[in-house]
Amino acid sequence: MLQIKHSIIARHEQQDIIEYQLIAVNGFQINLLNYGGIIRAIYTPDKNGKLANIVAYHEQFDPENDGHLGAITGRIAGRIAGGKFNLDGKDYQLALNNGVNNLHAGPNGLDKKIWNVSELSDGVELTYFSPAGECGFPANVAFKVRYRISAEYRLSIEYFASCDAPTLLNLTNHSYFDLSAGVNSLGMELTVPAESFAEVDASGCVTGIISSVVNTPFDFRQAKPLGRDIYQANLQLELANQGYDHPFLLNPNSPIKLVDPLSQRYLNVTTTENCCVVYSGNFRPIKHSSLCLETQKMPNAINWPEYRQQVIFSPTKPYFSQTEWQFGVLNESA
């Protein structure tokens, strides 16, 4: 049985900022906000049964939320080159909030919105209506995101959206994981079932070049410590401020795996998406202190002929995406 608690933690734009605590019978707990759907805490046990928060968060409510910690990102996750795209013959120019690019839909994306929250038997449902023109995108869009948890240490995130005209959609969650709870983030062992990754340019935007992971620091087909190759002299690592901030093209039906050898905590990620941006926190105040696994469609897809249809939705083509995070301890199950 799930226990749901909630409390007002701040006021913003004359509205209450509410934190929800979803607590399973075994102590597994998720804390999240109605602001941006931000996940502030995920409490999981280590090998000794000690619970700790394994995601990065701001101690005090911060409406700017630098780094998008734990937030729903959209309407479009990732960078759009030059903030420009063309849809149905019309050119659009978005805000440039990340150098020469638009990042995560701009400075007022879904991560900055106060969502309506309703309780479910196994979690919460967040809804938000985005009017046409918001952040520069066409179409009215009704968003719905469900966070569901179970006593088996599983969190499911489901994203739904319906629109009244063609538009772009590509959502993800921007949680930063540190399964060691602050002890040894670069020692976490990562497995990414991907034969290839997308290269980025000096602005951090994907270039359209897809490269093999073979014989590169981007080969995570077999588990290896996150920090093993992160300081290699490699142009792609250097362009991302010496680290990973790259989309990996996922093999279907294979989980992404993250393990902390010290605490024995693990995370298995399964998703309906075909891409995962692995971001090693290269621009965070404490560099490489946590890891994002942003399951989504290809960033900047609208400007790639071979990918653009993946992010175009319409009244007859609603949006749906699901990602599951399965947490556990290695000596219990792998």
mmCIF file of C-alpha atoms in Angstrom:
data_model
loop_
_atom_site.group_PDB
_atom_site.id
_atom_site.type_symbol
_atom_site.label_atom_id
_atom_site.label_comp_id
_atom_site.label_asym_id
_atom_site.label_seq_id
_atom_site.Cartn_x
_atom_site.Cartn_y
_atom_site.Cartn_z
ATOM 1 C CA MET A 1 0.000 0.000 0.000
ATOM 2 C CA LEU A 2 1.258 3.449 -0.898
ATOM 3 C CA GLN A 3 1.238 6.362 1.512
ATOM 4 C CA ILE A 4 1.101 9.853 0.014
ATOM 5 C CA LYS A 5 1.961 12.933 2.052
ATOM 6 C CA HIS A 6 2.146 16.513 0.863
ATOM 7 C CA SER A 7 3.220 19.853 2.284
ATOM 8 C CA ILE A 8 3.619 23.433 1.085
ATOM 9 C CA ILE A 9 7.320 24.305 0.957
ATOM 10 C CA ALA A 10 7.264 27.707 -0.801
ATOM 11 C CA ARG A 11 5.255 30.279 -2.733
ATOM 12 C CA HIS A 12 5.989 31.206 -6.336
ATOM 13 C CA GLU A 13 4.020 33.527 -8.609
ATOM 14 C CA GLN A 14 1.264 33.639 -5.967
ATOM 15 C CA GLN A 15 0.868 29.867 -6.008
ATOM 16 C CA ASP A 16 1.796 27.163 -3.526
ATOM 17 C CA ILE A 17 4.782 24.970 -4.269
ATOM 18 C CA ILE A 18 3.848 21.556 -2.924
ATOM 19 C CA GLU A 19 6.128 18.629 -2.205
ATOM 20 C CA TYR A 20 4.597 15.165 -2.477
ATOM 21 C CA GLN A 21 6.101 12.167 -0.702
ATOM 22 C CA LEU A 22 5.245 8.772 -2.185
ATOM 23 C CA ILE A 23 6.170 6.148 0.413
ATOM 24 C CA ALA A 24 5.956 2.396 -0.162
ATOM 25 C CA VAL A 25 5.558 -0.054 2.722
ATOM 26 C CA ASN A 26 9.243 -1.031 2.579
ATOM 27 C CA GLY A 27 10.453 2.574 2.886
ATOM 28 C CA PHE A 28 11.114 3.148 -0.818
ATOM 29 C CA GLN A 29 10.293 6.827 -1.231
ATOM 30 C CA ILE A 30 10.016 9.411 -3.997
ATOM 31 C CA ASN A 31 9.687 13.130 -3.229
ATOM 32 C CA LEU A 32 8.511 15.390 -6.028
ATOM 33 C CA LEU A 33 7.161 18.890 -6.604
ATOM 34 C CA ASN A 34 4.182 20.267 -8.471
ATOM 35 C CA TYR A 35 6.716 22.732 -9.926
ATOM 36 C CA GLY A 36 8.272 21.189 -13.026
ATOM 37 C CA GLY A 37 7.404 17.713 -11.786
ATOM 38 C CA ILE A 38 10.801 17.894 -10.096
ATOM 39 C CA ILE A 39 11.982 14.712 -8.391
ATOM 40 C CA ARG A 40 13.766 15.962 -5.270
ATOM 41 C CA ALA A 41 14.537 12.622 -3.673
ATOM 42 C CA ILE A 42 14.618 8.900 -4.314
ATOM 43 C CA TYR A 43 15.372 6.922 -1.167
ATOM 44 C CA THR A 44 16.710 3.415 -1.764
ATOM 45 C CA PRO A 45 18.595 1.032 0.558
ATOM 46 C CA ASP A 46 22.231 0.020 0.288
ATOM 47 C CA LYS A 47 23.691 -3.440 0.999
ATOM 48 C CA ASN A 48 23.185 -2.836 4.741
ATOM 49 C CA GLY A 49 19.588 -1.716 4.337
ATOM 50 C CA LYS A 50 20.428 1.930 4.966
ATOM 51 C CA LEU A 51 18.185 4.310 3.024
ATOM 52 C CA ALA A 52 19.740 7.323 1.294
ATOM 53 C CA ASN A 53 18.719 9.841 -1.351
ATOM 54 C CA ILE A 54 20.444 8.936 -4.609
ATOM 55 C CA VAL A 55 19.496 11.961 -6.770
ATOM 56 C CA ALA A 56 20.866 15.511 -6.773
ATOM 57 C CA TYR A 57 18.533 18.224 -5.478
ATOM 58 C CA HIS A 58 18.404 21.822 -4.267
ATOM 59 C CA GLU A 59 18.171 22.155 -0.469
ATOM 60 C CA GLN A 60 15.807 25.113 -0.818
ATOM 61 C CA PHE A 61 13.191 25.611 -3.512
ATOM 62 C CA ASP A 62 14.878 27.323 -6.452
ATOM 63 C CA PRO A 63 12.572 28.407 -9.291
ATOM 64 C CA GLU A 64 15.543 28.798 -11.631
ATOM 65 C CA ASN A 65 16.639 25.191 -10.955
ATOM 66 C CA ASP A 66 19.974 25.557 -12.696
ATOM 67 C CA GLY A 67 20.783 22.268 -14.376
ATOM 68 C CA HIS A 68 17.106 21.218 -14.556
ATOM 69 C CA LEU A 69 17.624 18.921 -11.566
ATOM 70 C CA GLY A 70 14.979 16.193 -11.538
ATOM 71 C CA ALA A 71 12.588 18.093 -13.802
ATOM 72 C CA ILE A 72 10.290 17.216 -16.667
ATOM 73 C CA THR A 73 11.967 18.803 -19.687
ATOM 74 C CA GLY A 74 10.041 19.863 -22.781
ATOM 75 C CA ARG A 75 8.172 20.608 -24.925
ATOM 76 C CA ILE A 76 11.414 19.529 -26.583
ATOM 77 C CA ALA A 77 14.274 18.020 -24.601
ATOM 78 C CA GLY A 78 17.829 18.777 -25.664
ATOM 79 C CA ARG A 79 19.261 21.416 -27.965
ATOM 80 C CA ILE A 80 17.713 22.722 -31.170
ATOM 81 C CA ALA A 81 20.437 24.146 -33.413
ATOM 82 C CA GLY A 82 20.153 27.911 -33.595
ATOM 83 C CA GLY A 83 16.721 27.582 -32.000
ATOM 84 C CA LYS A 84 15.357 27.203 -35.536
ATOM 85 C CA PHE A 85 13.062 24.730 -37.217
ATOM 86 C CA ASN A 86 10.566 24.541 -40.059
ATOM 87 C CA LEU A 87 7.185 22.857 -39.728
ATOM 88 C CA ASP A 88 4.604 22.667 -42.508
ATOM 89 C CA GLY A 89 6.464 25.319 -44.479
ATOM 90 C CA LYS A 90 6.635 27.837 -41.648
ATOM 91 C CA ASP A 91 9.892 28.927 -40.013
ATOM 92 C CA TYR A 92 10.078 29.178 -36.231
ATOM 93 C CA GLN A 93 12.668 30.916 -34.060
ATOM 94 C CA LEU A 94 12.910 29.887 -30.408
ATOM 95 C CA ALA A 95 14.703 31.612 -27.553
ATOM 96 C CA LEU A 96 18.463 31.046 -27.431
ATOM 97 C CA ASN A 97 19.045 30.116 -23.797
ATOM 98 C CA ASN A 98 22.175 27.987 -24.231
ATOM 99 C CA GLY A 99 24.702 29.936 -26.238
ATOM 100 C CA VAL A 100 23.638 29.792 -29.880
ATOM 101 C CA ASN A 101 21.032 27.071 -29.252
ATOM 102 C CA ASN A 102 17.672 26.504 -27.638
ATOM 103 C CA LEU A 103 17.937 24.054 -24.731
ATOM 104 C CA HIS A 104 15.016 22.091 -23.258
ATOM 105 C CA ALA A 105 12.460 24.393 -24.966
ATOM 106 C CA GLY A 106 13.926 27.595 -23.528
ATOM 107 C CA PRO A 107 13.954 29.485 -20.222
ATOM 108 C CA ASN A 108 10.248 28.856 -19.532
ATOM 109 C CA GLY A 109 9.758 25.234 -20.496
ATOM 110 C CA LEU A 110 7.765 22.542 -18.719
ATOM 111 C CA ASP A 111 10.397 22.469 -15.978
ATOM 112 C CA LYS A 112 9.290 25.982 -14.939
ATOM 113 C CA LYS A 113 5.534 25.337 -14.849
ATOM 114 C CA ILE A 114 3.281 24.647 -11.879
ATOM 115 C CA TRP A 115 1.416 21.449 -12.677
ATOM 116 C CA ASN A 116 -1.940 20.258 -11.357
ATOM 117 C CA VAL A 117 -1.505 17.106 -9.278
ATOM 118 C CA SER A 118 -4.003 14.375 -8.474
ATOM 119 C CA GLU A 119 -3.361 11.275 -6.410
ATOM 120 C CA LEU A 120 -3.505 7.744 -7.809
ATOM 121 C CA SER A 121 -3.575 4.455 -5.937
ATOM 122 C CA ASP A 122 0.086 3.893 -6.809
ATOM 123 C CA GLY A 123 1.400 7.400 -7.415
ATOM 124 C CA VAL A 124 0.420 10.797 -8.759
ATOM 125 C CA GLU A 125 -0.718 12.276 -12.053
ATOM 126 C CA LEU A 126 0.462 15.714 -13.182
ATOM 127 C CA THR A 127 -1.343 17.730 -15.846
ATOM 128 C CA TYR A 128 -0.513 20.992 -17.590
ATOM 129 C CA PHE A 129 -2.087 22.840 -20.523
ATOM 130 C CA SER A 130 0.390 24.624 -22.786
ATOM 131 C CA PRO A 131 -1.238 27.222 -25.070
ATOM 132 C CA ALA A 132 -0.232 27.676 -28.691
ATOM 133 C CA GLY A 133 2.789 29.943 -28.953
ATOM 134 C CA GLU A 134 4.174 29.106 -25.522
ATOM 135 C CA CYS A 135 7.975 29.014 -25.773
ATOM 136 C CA GLY A 136 7.507 29.718 -29.492
ATOM 137 C CA PHE A 137 5.961 26.357 -30.410
ATOM 138 C CA PRO A 138 2.741 25.900 -32.389
ATOM 139 C CA ALA A 139 -0.425 24.132 -31.164
ATOM 140 C CA ASN A 140 -2.278 23.874 -27.900
ATOM 141 C CA VAL A 141 -0.969 20.859 -26.000
ATOM 142 C CA ALA A 142 -2.466 19.028 -23.025
ATOM 143 C CA PHE A 143 0.267 17.231 -21.080
ATOM 144 C CA LYS A 144 -0.139 14.427 -18.581
ATOM 145 C CA VAL A 145 2.685 12.737 -16.660
ATOM 146 C CA ARG A 146 2.194 9.832 -14.276
ATOM 147 C CA TYR A 147 4.677 8.828 -11.601
ATOM 148 C CA ARG A 148 3.885 5.335 -10.274
ATOM 149 C CA ILE A 149 5.902 3.431 -7.680
ATOM 150 C CA SER A 150 5.824 -0.077 -6.272
ATOM 151 C CA ALA A 151 7.243 -1.820 -3.213
ATOM 152 C CA GLU A 152 9.602 -3.629 -5.606
ATOM 153 C CA TYR A 153 11.638 -0.393 -5.791
ATOM 154 C CA ARG A 154 10.274 0.499 -9.214
ATOM 155 C CA LEU A 155 9.364 3.953 -10.513
ATOM 156 C CA SER A 156 7.462 4.230 -13.776
ATOM 157 C CA ILE A 157 7.171 7.574 -15.572
ATOM 158 C CA GLU A 158 4.532 7.806 -18.300
ATOM 159 C CA TYR A 159 4.234 10.844 -20.559
ATOM 160 C CA PHE A 160 1.082 11.634 -22.553
ATOM 161 C CA ALA A 161 0.300 14.632 -24.751
ATOM 162 C CA SER A 162 -2.466 15.570 -27.161
ATOM 163 C CA CYS A 163 -2.418 18.575 -29.492
ATOM 164 C CA ASP A 164 -4.857 20.397 -31.764
ATOM 165 C CA ALA A 165 -2.371 21.008 -34.600
ATOM 166 C CA PRO A 166 1.009 19.641 -35.727
ATOM 167 C CA THR A 167 3.824 20.421 -33.295
ATOM 168 C CA LEU A 168 7.081 19.093 -31.846
ATOM 169 C CA LEU A 169 7.244 16.964 -28.709
ATOM 170 C CA ASN A 170 10.106 15.129 -27.011
ATOM 171 C CA LEU A 171 9.985 14.813 -23.218
ATOM 172 C CA THR A 172 12.343 13.367 -20.640
ATOM 173 C CA ASN A 173 13.190 13.539 -16.954
ATOM 174 C CA HIS A 174 16.428 15.239 -15.938
ATOM 175 C CA SER A 175 17.286 13.468 -12.672
ATOM 176 C CA TYR A 176 20.954 13.232 -11.711
ATOM 177 C CA PHE A 177 21.834 9.873 -10.159
ATOM 178 C CA ASP A 178 24.568 9.119 -7.679
ATOM 179 C CA LEU A 179 23.972 5.620 -6.351
ATOM 180 C CA SER A 180 26.928 6.038 -3.991
ATOM 181 C CA ALA A 181 25.082 8.915 -2.254
ATOM 182 C CA GLY A 182 28.049 11.259 -2.514
ATOM 183 C CA VAL A 183 30.887 8.793 -2.017
ATOM 184 C CA ASN A 184 32.171 7.747 -5.440
ATOM 185 C CA SER A 185 30.121 8.868 -8.428
ATOM 186 C CA LEU A 186 32.834 8.209 -11.035
ATOM 187 C CA GLY A 187 33.160 4.685 -9.667
ATOM 188 C CA MET A 188 29.607 3.827 -10.707
ATOM 189 C CA GLU A 189 29.628 1.151 -13.399
ATOM 190 C CA LEU A 190 27.525 1.939 -16.461
ATOM 191 C CA THR A 191 26.186 -0.331 -19.193
ATOM 192 C CA VAL A 192 24.531 1.232 -22.246
ATOM 193 C CA PRO A 193 23.229 -1.197 -24.901
ATOM 194 C CA ALA A 194 24.219 0.942 -27.881
ATOM 195 C CA GLU A 195 26.417 0.319 -30.898
ATOM 196 C CA SER A 196 26.575 3.992 -31.854
ATOM 197 C CA PHE A 197 26.278 7.531 -30.533
ATOM 198 C CA ALA A 198 25.607 10.977 -31.991
ATOM 199 C CA GLU A 199 28.479 13.432 -32.150
ATOM 200 C CA VAL A 200 28.186 17.019 -30.916
ATOM 201 C CA ASP A 201 29.750 20.297 -32.006
ATOM 202 C CA ALA A 202 31.446 22.988 -29.922
ATOM 203 C CA SER A 203 28.038 24.350 -28.874
ATOM 204 C CA GLY A 204 26.948 20.958 -27.548
ATOM 205 C CA CYS A 205 24.403 20.404 -30.315
ATOM 206 C CA VAL A 206 24.260 17.134 -32.228
ATOM 207 C CA THR A 207 25.811 17.426 -35.681
ATOM 208 C CA GLY A 208 24.030 14.678 -37.595
ATOM 209 C CA ILE A 209 27.085 12.433 -37.512
ATOM 210 C CA ILE A 210 26.479 8.979 -36.036
ATOM 211 C CA SER A 211 29.636 7.149 -34.934
ATOM 212 C CA SER A 212 30.405 3.650 -33.758
ATOM 213 C CA VAL A 213 31.265 3.247 -30.087
ATOM 214 C CA VAL A 214 33.902 0.604 -30.923
ATOM 215 C CA ASN A 215 37.384 1.518 -29.676
ATOM 216 C CA THR A 216 36.167 4.814 -28.207
ATOM 217 C CA PRO A 217 35.475 6.101 -24.678
ATOM 218 C CA PHE A 218 31.788 5.814 -25.630
ATOM 219 C CA ASP A 219 31.754 2.020 -25.574
ATOM 220 C CA PHE A 220 29.570 1.039 -22.614
ATOM 221 C CA ARG A 221 28.303 -2.220 -24.108
ATOM 222 C CA GLN A 222 30.060 -3.965 -21.247
ATOM 223 C CA ALA A 223 29.908 -2.476 -17.761
ATOM 224 C CA LYS A 224 32.737 -0.105 -16.897
ATOM 225 C CA PRO A 225 33.304 2.655 -14.322
ATOM 226 C CA LEU A 226 31.980 5.992 -15.504
ATOM 227 C CA GLY A 227 35.351 7.572 -14.803
ATOM 228 C CA ARG A 228 37.507 5.013 -16.616
ATOM 229 C CA ASP A 229 37.727 6.903 -19.909
ATOM 230 C CA ILE A 230 36.183 10.258 -19.076
ATOM 231 C CA TYR A 231 39.529 12.103 -18.969
ATOM 232 C CA GLN A 232 40.883 10.638 -22.190
ATOM 233 C CA ALA A 233 42.176 12.976 -24.873
ATOM 234 C CA ASN A 234 39.152 12.660 -27.132
ATOM 235 C CA LEU A 235 37.629 15.491 -29.151
ATOM 236 C CA GLN A 236 34.036 14.518 -28.407
ATOM 237 C CA LEU A 237 34.709 14.398 -24.660
ATOM 238 C CA GLU A 238 36.513 17.738 -24.865
ATOM 239 C CA LEU A 239 33.658 19.398 -26.786
ATOM 240 C CA ALA A 240 31.321 18.416 -23.934
ATOM 241 C CA ASN A 241 33.591 20.065 -21.328
ATOM 242 C CA GLN A 242 35.517 16.843 -20.713
ATOM 243 C CA GLY A 243 32.751 14.355 -20.238
ATOM 244 C CA TYR A 244 29.692 12.721 -21.704
ATOM 245 C CA ASP A 245 26.736 14.733 -22.992
ATOM 246 C CA HIS A 246 25.843 12.592 -25.967
ATOM 247 C CA PRO A 247 22.853 10.678 -27.330
ATOM 248 C CA PHE A 248 23.293 6.908 -27.542
ATOM 249 C CA LEU A 249 21.157 4.980 -30.054
ATOM 250 C CA LEU A 250 19.722 2.192 -27.940
ATOM 251 C CA ASN A 251 19.371 -1.443 -28.875
ATOM 252 C CA PRO A 252 15.708 -2.373 -28.334
ATOM 253 C CA ASN A 253 14.617 -4.464 -25.353
ATOM 254 C CA SER A 254 17.909 -4.136 -23.478
ATOM 255 C CA PRO A 255 18.152 -2.192 -20.204
ATOM 256 C CA ILE A 256 20.603 0.534 -19.341
ATOM 257 C CA LYS A 257 22.340 -0.496 -16.125
ATOM 258 C CA LEU A 258 24.044 1.554 -13.428
ATOM 259 C CA VAL A 259 25.753 -0.078 -10.437
ATOM 260 C CA ASP A 260 27.608 1.307 -7.437
ATOM 261 C CA PRO A 261 30.101 -1.382 -6.326
ATOM 262 C CA LEU A 262 30.486 0.147 -2.848
ATOM 263 C CA SER A 263 26.866 0.395 -1.738
ATOM 264 C CA GLN A 264 25.757 -2.432 -4.077
ATOM 265 C CA ARG A 265 22.850 -0.279 -5.253
ATOM 266 C CA TYR A 266 21.802 -0.712 -8.856
ATOM 267 C CA LEU A 267 19.469 0.950 -11.336
ATOM 268 C CA ASN A 268 18.067 -0.708 -14.457
ATOM 269 C CA VAL A 269 16.425 1.613 -16.983
ATOM 270 C CA THR A 270 13.943 0.401 -19.590
ATOM 271 C CA THR A 271 12.190 2.707 -22.016
ATOM 272 C CA THR A 272 9.962 2.931 -25.057
ATOM 273 C CA GLU A 273 12.413 5.476 -26.491
ATOM 274 C CA ASN A 274 15.203 4.765 -28.980
ATOM 275 C CA CYS A 275 17.761 7.142 -27.545
ATOM 276 C CA CYS A 276 19.363 8.056 -24.230
ATOM 277 C CA VAL A 277 21.457 11.148 -23.589
ATOM 278 C CA VAL A 278 24.167 10.208 -21.111
ATOM 279 C CA TYR A 279 25.211 13.387 -19.289
ATOM 280 C CA SER A 280 27.979 13.207 -16.712
ATOM 281 C CA GLY A 281 27.348 16.609 -15.133
ATOM 282 C CA ASN A 282 30.249 18.299 -16.900
ATOM 283 C CA PHE A 283 28.836 21.781 -16.284
ATOM 284 C CA ARG A 284 27.629 21.224 -12.721
ATOM 285 C CA PRO A 285 29.217 23.143 -9.792
ATOM 286 C CA ILE A 286 30.801 19.863 -8.664
ATOM 287 C CA LYS A 287 31.850 18.332 -11.944
ATOM 288 C CA HIS A 288 31.040 14.655 -12.615
ATOM 289 C CA SER A 289 29.278 14.321 -9.246
ATOM 290 C CA SER A 290 26.206 12.605 -10.719
ATOM 291 C CA LEU A 291 24.851 11.123 -13.936
ATOM 292 C CA CYS A 292 21.773 11.844 -16.062
ATOM 293 C CA LEU A 293 20.216 9.107 -18.175
ATOM 294 C CA GLU A 294 17.819 11.114 -20.352
ATOM 295 C CA THR A 295 15.653 8.651 -22.273
ATOM 296 C CA GLN A 296 14.094 10.447 -25.226
ATOM 297 C CA LYS A 297 14.062 10.765 -28.987
ATOM 298 C CA MET A 298 17.088 12.145 -30.803
ATOM 299 C CA PRO A 299 17.865 15.767 -29.838
ATOM 300 C CA ASN A 300 17.581 18.285 -32.687
ATOM 301 C CA ALA A 301 15.658 15.610 -34.592
ATOM 302 C CA ILE A 302 13.460 18.213 -36.276
ATOM 303 C CA ASN A 303 16.510 19.391 -38.236
ATOM 304 C CA TRP A 304 17.539 15.887 -39.314
ATOM 305 C CA PRO A 305 15.548 14.574 -42.316
ATOM 306 C CA GLU A 306 15.921 10.970 -41.146
ATOM 307 C CA TYR A 307 14.697 11.705 -37.598
ATOM 308 C CA ARG A 308 12.285 14.649 -37.838
ATOM 309 C CA GLN A 309 9.099 12.587 -38.143
ATOM 310 C CA GLN A 310 9.837 11.013 -34.753
ATOM 311 C CA VAL A 311 9.194 14.325 -32.971
ATOM 312 C CA ILE A 312 6.270 15.644 -35.032
ATOM 313 C CA PHE A 313 2.851 14.974 -33.504
ATOM 314 C CA SER A 314 -0.679 15.936 -34.509
ATOM 315 C CA PRO A 315 -4.331 15.549 -33.459
ATOM 316 C CA THR A 316 -4.312 12.068 -35.021
ATOM 317 C CA LYS A 317 -0.889 11.164 -33.606
ATOM 318 C CA PRO A 318 -0.831 11.677 -29.813
ATOM 319 C CA TYR A 319 2.399 11.515 -27.838
ATOM 320 C CA PHE A 320 3.265 8.678 -25.463
ATOM 321 C CA SER A 321 6.505 7.636 -23.804
ATOM 322 C CA GLN A 322 7.347 5.465 -20.818
ATOM 323 C CA THR A 323 10.512 4.919 -18.831
ATOM 324 C CA GLU A 324 10.925 2.623 -15.830
ATOM 325 C CA TRP A 325 13.616 2.882 -13.191
ATOM 326 C CA GLN A 326 14.134 -0.385 -11.343
ATOM 327 C CA PHE A 327 16.253 0.054 -8.220
ATOM 328 C CA GLY A 328 17.699 -2.686 -6.068
ATOM 329 C CA VAL A 329 20.652 -4.181 -4.218
ATOM 330 C CA LEU A 330 22.982 -6.572 -6.033
ATOM 331 C CA ASN A 331 22.960 -9.345 -3.453
ATOM 332 C CA GLU A 332 19.159 -9.452 -3.690
ATOM 333 C CA SER A 333 18.699 -9.381 -7.455
ATOM 334 C CA ALA A 334 20.668 -8.216 -10.455
#
